[in-house]
GROMACS .gro file of C-alpha atoms in nm:
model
  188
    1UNK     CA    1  -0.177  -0.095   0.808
    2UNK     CA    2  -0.026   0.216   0.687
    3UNK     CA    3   0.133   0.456   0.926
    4UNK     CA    4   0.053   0.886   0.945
    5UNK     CA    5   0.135   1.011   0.652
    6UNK     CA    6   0.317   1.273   0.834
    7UNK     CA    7   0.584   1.061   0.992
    8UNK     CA    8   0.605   0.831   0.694
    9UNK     CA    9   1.002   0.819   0.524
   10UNK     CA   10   1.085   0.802   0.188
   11UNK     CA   11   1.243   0.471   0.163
   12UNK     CA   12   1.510   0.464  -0.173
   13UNK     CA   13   1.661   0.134  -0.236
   14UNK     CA   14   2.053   0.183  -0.228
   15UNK     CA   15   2.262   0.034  -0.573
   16UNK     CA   16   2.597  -0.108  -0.429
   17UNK     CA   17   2.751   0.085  -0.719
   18UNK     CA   18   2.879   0.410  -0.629
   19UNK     CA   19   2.846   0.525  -0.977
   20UNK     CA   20   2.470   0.490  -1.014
   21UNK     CA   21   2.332   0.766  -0.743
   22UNK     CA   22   2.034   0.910  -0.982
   23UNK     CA   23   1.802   0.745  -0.681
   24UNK     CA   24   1.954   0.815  -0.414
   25UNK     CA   25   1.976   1.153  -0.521
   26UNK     CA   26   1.624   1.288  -0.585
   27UNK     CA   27   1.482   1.060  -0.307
   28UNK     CA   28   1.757   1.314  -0.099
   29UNK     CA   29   1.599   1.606  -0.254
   30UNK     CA   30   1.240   1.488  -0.254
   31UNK     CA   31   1.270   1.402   0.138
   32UNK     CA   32   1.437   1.779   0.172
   33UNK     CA   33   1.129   1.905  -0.041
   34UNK     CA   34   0.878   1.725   0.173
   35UNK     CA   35   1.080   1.798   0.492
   36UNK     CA   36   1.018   1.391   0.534
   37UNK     CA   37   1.289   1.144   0.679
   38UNK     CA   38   1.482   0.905   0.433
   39UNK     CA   39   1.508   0.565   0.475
   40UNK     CA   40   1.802   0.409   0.259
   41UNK     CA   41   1.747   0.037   0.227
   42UNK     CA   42   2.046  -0.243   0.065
   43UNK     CA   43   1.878  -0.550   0.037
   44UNK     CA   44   2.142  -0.891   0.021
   45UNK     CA   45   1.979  -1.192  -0.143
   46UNK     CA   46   2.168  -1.479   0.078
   47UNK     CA   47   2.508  -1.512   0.017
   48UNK     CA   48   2.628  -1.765  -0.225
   49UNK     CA   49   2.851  -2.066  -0.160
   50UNK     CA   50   3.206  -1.964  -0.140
   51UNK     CA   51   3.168  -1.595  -0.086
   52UNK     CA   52   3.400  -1.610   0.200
   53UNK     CA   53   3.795  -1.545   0.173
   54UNK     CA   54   3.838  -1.822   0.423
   55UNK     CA   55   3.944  -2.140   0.285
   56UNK     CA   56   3.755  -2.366   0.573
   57UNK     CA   57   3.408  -2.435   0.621
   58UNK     CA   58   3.232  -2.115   0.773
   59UNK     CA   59   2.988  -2.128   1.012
   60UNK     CA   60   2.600  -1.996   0.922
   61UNK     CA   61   2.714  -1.658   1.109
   62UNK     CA   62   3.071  -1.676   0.941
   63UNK     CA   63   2.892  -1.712   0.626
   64UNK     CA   64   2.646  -1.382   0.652
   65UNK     CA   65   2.959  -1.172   0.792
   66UNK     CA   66   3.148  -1.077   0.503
   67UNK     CA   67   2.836  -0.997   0.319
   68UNK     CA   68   2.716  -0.792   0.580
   69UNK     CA   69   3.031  -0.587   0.655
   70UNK     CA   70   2.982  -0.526   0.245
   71UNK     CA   71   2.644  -0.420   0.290
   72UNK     CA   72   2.723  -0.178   0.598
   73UNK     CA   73   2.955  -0.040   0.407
   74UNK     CA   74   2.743   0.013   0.098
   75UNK     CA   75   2.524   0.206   0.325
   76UNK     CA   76   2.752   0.430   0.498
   77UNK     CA   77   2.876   0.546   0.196
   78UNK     CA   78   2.536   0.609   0.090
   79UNK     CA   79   2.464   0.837   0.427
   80UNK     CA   80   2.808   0.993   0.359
   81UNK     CA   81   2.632   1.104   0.024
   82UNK     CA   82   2.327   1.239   0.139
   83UNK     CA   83   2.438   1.441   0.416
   84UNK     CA   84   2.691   1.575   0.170
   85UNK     CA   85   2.406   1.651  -0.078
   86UNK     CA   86   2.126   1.769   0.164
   87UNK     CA   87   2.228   1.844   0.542
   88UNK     CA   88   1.995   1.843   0.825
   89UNK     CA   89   1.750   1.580   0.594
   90UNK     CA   90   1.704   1.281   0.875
   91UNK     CA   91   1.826   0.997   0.688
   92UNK     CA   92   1.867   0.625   0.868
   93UNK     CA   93   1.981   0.299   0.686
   94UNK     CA   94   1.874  -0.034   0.666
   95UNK     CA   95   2.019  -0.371   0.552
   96UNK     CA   96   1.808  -0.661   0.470
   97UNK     CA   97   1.816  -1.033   0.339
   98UNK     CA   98   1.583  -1.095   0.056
   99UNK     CA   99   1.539  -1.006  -0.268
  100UNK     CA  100   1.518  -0.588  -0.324
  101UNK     CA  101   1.197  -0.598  -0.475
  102UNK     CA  102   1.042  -0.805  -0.163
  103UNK     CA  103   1.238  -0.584   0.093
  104UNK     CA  104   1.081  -0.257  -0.040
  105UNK     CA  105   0.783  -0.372  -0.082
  106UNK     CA  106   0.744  -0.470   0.290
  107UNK     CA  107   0.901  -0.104   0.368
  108UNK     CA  108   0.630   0.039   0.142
  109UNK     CA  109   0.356  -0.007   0.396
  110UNK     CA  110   0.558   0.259   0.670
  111UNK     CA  111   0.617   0.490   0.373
  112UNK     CA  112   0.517   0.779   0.159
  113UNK     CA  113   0.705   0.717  -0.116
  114UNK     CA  114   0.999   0.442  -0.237
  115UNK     CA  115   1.230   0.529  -0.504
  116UNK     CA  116   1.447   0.303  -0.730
  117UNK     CA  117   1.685   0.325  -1.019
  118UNK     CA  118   1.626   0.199  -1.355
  119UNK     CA  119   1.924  -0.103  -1.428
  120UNK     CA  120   1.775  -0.083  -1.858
  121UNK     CA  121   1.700  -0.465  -1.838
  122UNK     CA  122   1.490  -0.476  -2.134
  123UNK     CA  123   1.121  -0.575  -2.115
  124UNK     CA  124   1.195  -0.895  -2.142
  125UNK     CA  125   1.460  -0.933  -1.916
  126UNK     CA  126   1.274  -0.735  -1.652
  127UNK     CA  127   0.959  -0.962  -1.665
  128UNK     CA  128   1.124  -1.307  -1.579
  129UNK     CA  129   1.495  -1.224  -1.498
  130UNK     CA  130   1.567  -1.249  -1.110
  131UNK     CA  131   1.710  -0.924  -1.151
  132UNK     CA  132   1.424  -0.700  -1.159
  133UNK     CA  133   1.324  -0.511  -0.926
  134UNK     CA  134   1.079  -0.212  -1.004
  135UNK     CA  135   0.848  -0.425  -1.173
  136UNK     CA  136   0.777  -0.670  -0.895
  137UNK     CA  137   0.794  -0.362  -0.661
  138UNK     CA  138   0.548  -0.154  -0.854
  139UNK     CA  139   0.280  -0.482  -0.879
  140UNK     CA  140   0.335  -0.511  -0.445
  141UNK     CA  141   0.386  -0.171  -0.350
  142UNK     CA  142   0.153  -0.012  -0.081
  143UNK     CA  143   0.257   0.375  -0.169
  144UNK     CA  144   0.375   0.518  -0.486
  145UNK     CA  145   0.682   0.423  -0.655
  146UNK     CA  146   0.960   0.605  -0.824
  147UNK     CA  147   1.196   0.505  -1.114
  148UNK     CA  148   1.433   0.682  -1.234
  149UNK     CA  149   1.661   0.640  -1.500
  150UNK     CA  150   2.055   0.675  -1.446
  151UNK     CA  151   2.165   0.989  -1.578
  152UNK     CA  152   2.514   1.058  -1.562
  153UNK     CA  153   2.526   1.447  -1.427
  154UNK     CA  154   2.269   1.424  -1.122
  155UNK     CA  155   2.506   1.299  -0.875
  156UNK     CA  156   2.746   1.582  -0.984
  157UNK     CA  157   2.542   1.880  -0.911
  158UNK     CA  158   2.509   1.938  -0.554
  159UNK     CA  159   2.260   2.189  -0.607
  160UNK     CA  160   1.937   2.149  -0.732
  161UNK     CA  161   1.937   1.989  -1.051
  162UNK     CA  162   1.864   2.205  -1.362
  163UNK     CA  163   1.691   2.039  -1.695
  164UNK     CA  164   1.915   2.049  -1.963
  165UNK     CA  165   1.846   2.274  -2.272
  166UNK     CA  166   1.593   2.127  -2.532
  167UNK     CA  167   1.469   1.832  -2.311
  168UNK     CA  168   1.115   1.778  -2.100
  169UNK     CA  169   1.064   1.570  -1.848
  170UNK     CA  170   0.875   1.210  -1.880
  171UNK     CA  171   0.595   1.132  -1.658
  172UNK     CA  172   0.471   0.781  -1.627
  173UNK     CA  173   0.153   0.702  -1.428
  174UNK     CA  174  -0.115   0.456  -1.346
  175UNK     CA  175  -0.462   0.421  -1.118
  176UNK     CA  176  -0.504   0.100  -0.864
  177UNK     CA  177  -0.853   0.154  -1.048
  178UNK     CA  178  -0.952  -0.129  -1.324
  179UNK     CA  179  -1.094   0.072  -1.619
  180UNK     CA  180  -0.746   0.294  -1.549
  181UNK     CA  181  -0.475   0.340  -1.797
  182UNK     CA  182  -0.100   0.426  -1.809
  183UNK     CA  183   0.001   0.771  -1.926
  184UNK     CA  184   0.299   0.723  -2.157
  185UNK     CA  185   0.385   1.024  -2.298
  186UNK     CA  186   0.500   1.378  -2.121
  187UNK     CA  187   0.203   1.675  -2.145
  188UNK     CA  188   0.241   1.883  -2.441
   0.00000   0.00000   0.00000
């Protein structure tokens, strides 16, 4: 069950990379926009064997530690960035075990919109690789979903972000509605 529209976040899934910000960034702006709250969510898959420094056998709790204090980190930097980018927006983190594409598609049913960045896995790649996420997301998502592609100068302007000279935005779409069908090209 879906909550109020009104109170609903924006939820943005959160790359570990500090170089890729293109989501992070116009879910910030959108939530501004919509005067909405933003929910930043870093999803952990469970740590692998051997992912601790320590040369013993950790514990179960040991073992989720270190990735944890990773993934706390990830996120504070990611706060750091959006109040940096758009004060006053509420903003409020959340880490998670599971894959990314599961994660946001549970927070999809509290939220207005989720938002995700594009990693250019290929279609291939992004069918059957365990990578993918905004496939999987956008076939069990209960709210629209966002994906944008990295470009290099949105996480530089601090402003709003102006379209460069001689290019148009692409718009990509699709009804819940059987005789629907995608709209793959930008209006003329």
């Amino acid at each position: 069950m879906r909550t109020e529209m009104k109170s609903s976040p924006i939820v943005v899934g959160v790359d570990s990379d500090t170089e890729k910000r293109a989501a992070l960034a116009w879910a910030a702006d959108e939530a501004r926009r919509r005067r909405r709250p933003l929910t930043l969510v870093y999803a952990q898959g469970d740590p692998l064997a051997g992912s601790s420094q320590d040369p013993s056998l950790p514990s179960w709790q040991q073992w989720r530690d270190e990735p944890h204090a990773e993934g706390n980190a990830v996120l504070e930097d990611a706060l750091a960035f959006v109040e940096k980018r758009c004060p006053g927006v509420a903003a409020s983190a959340l880490l998670a075990e599971g894959h990314p594409a599961w994660v946001l598609a549970e927070q999809s049913h509290h939220a207005a919109l989720v938002v995700v960045g594009s990693r250019h896995l290929g279609g291939a790649r992004e069918l059957f690789s365990s990578a993918a996420v905004s496939l999987p997301l956008r076939a069990r998502s209960a709210c629209p979903v966002v994906v944008l592609r990295e470009d290099e100068h949105i996480t530089r302007n601090v402003g709003p972000r102006v379209p460069e000279p001689g290019t148009r935005p692409l718009f990509v779409g699709a009804r819940a509605a059987v005789r629907s069908r995608s709209v793959d090209r930008p209006p003329r």
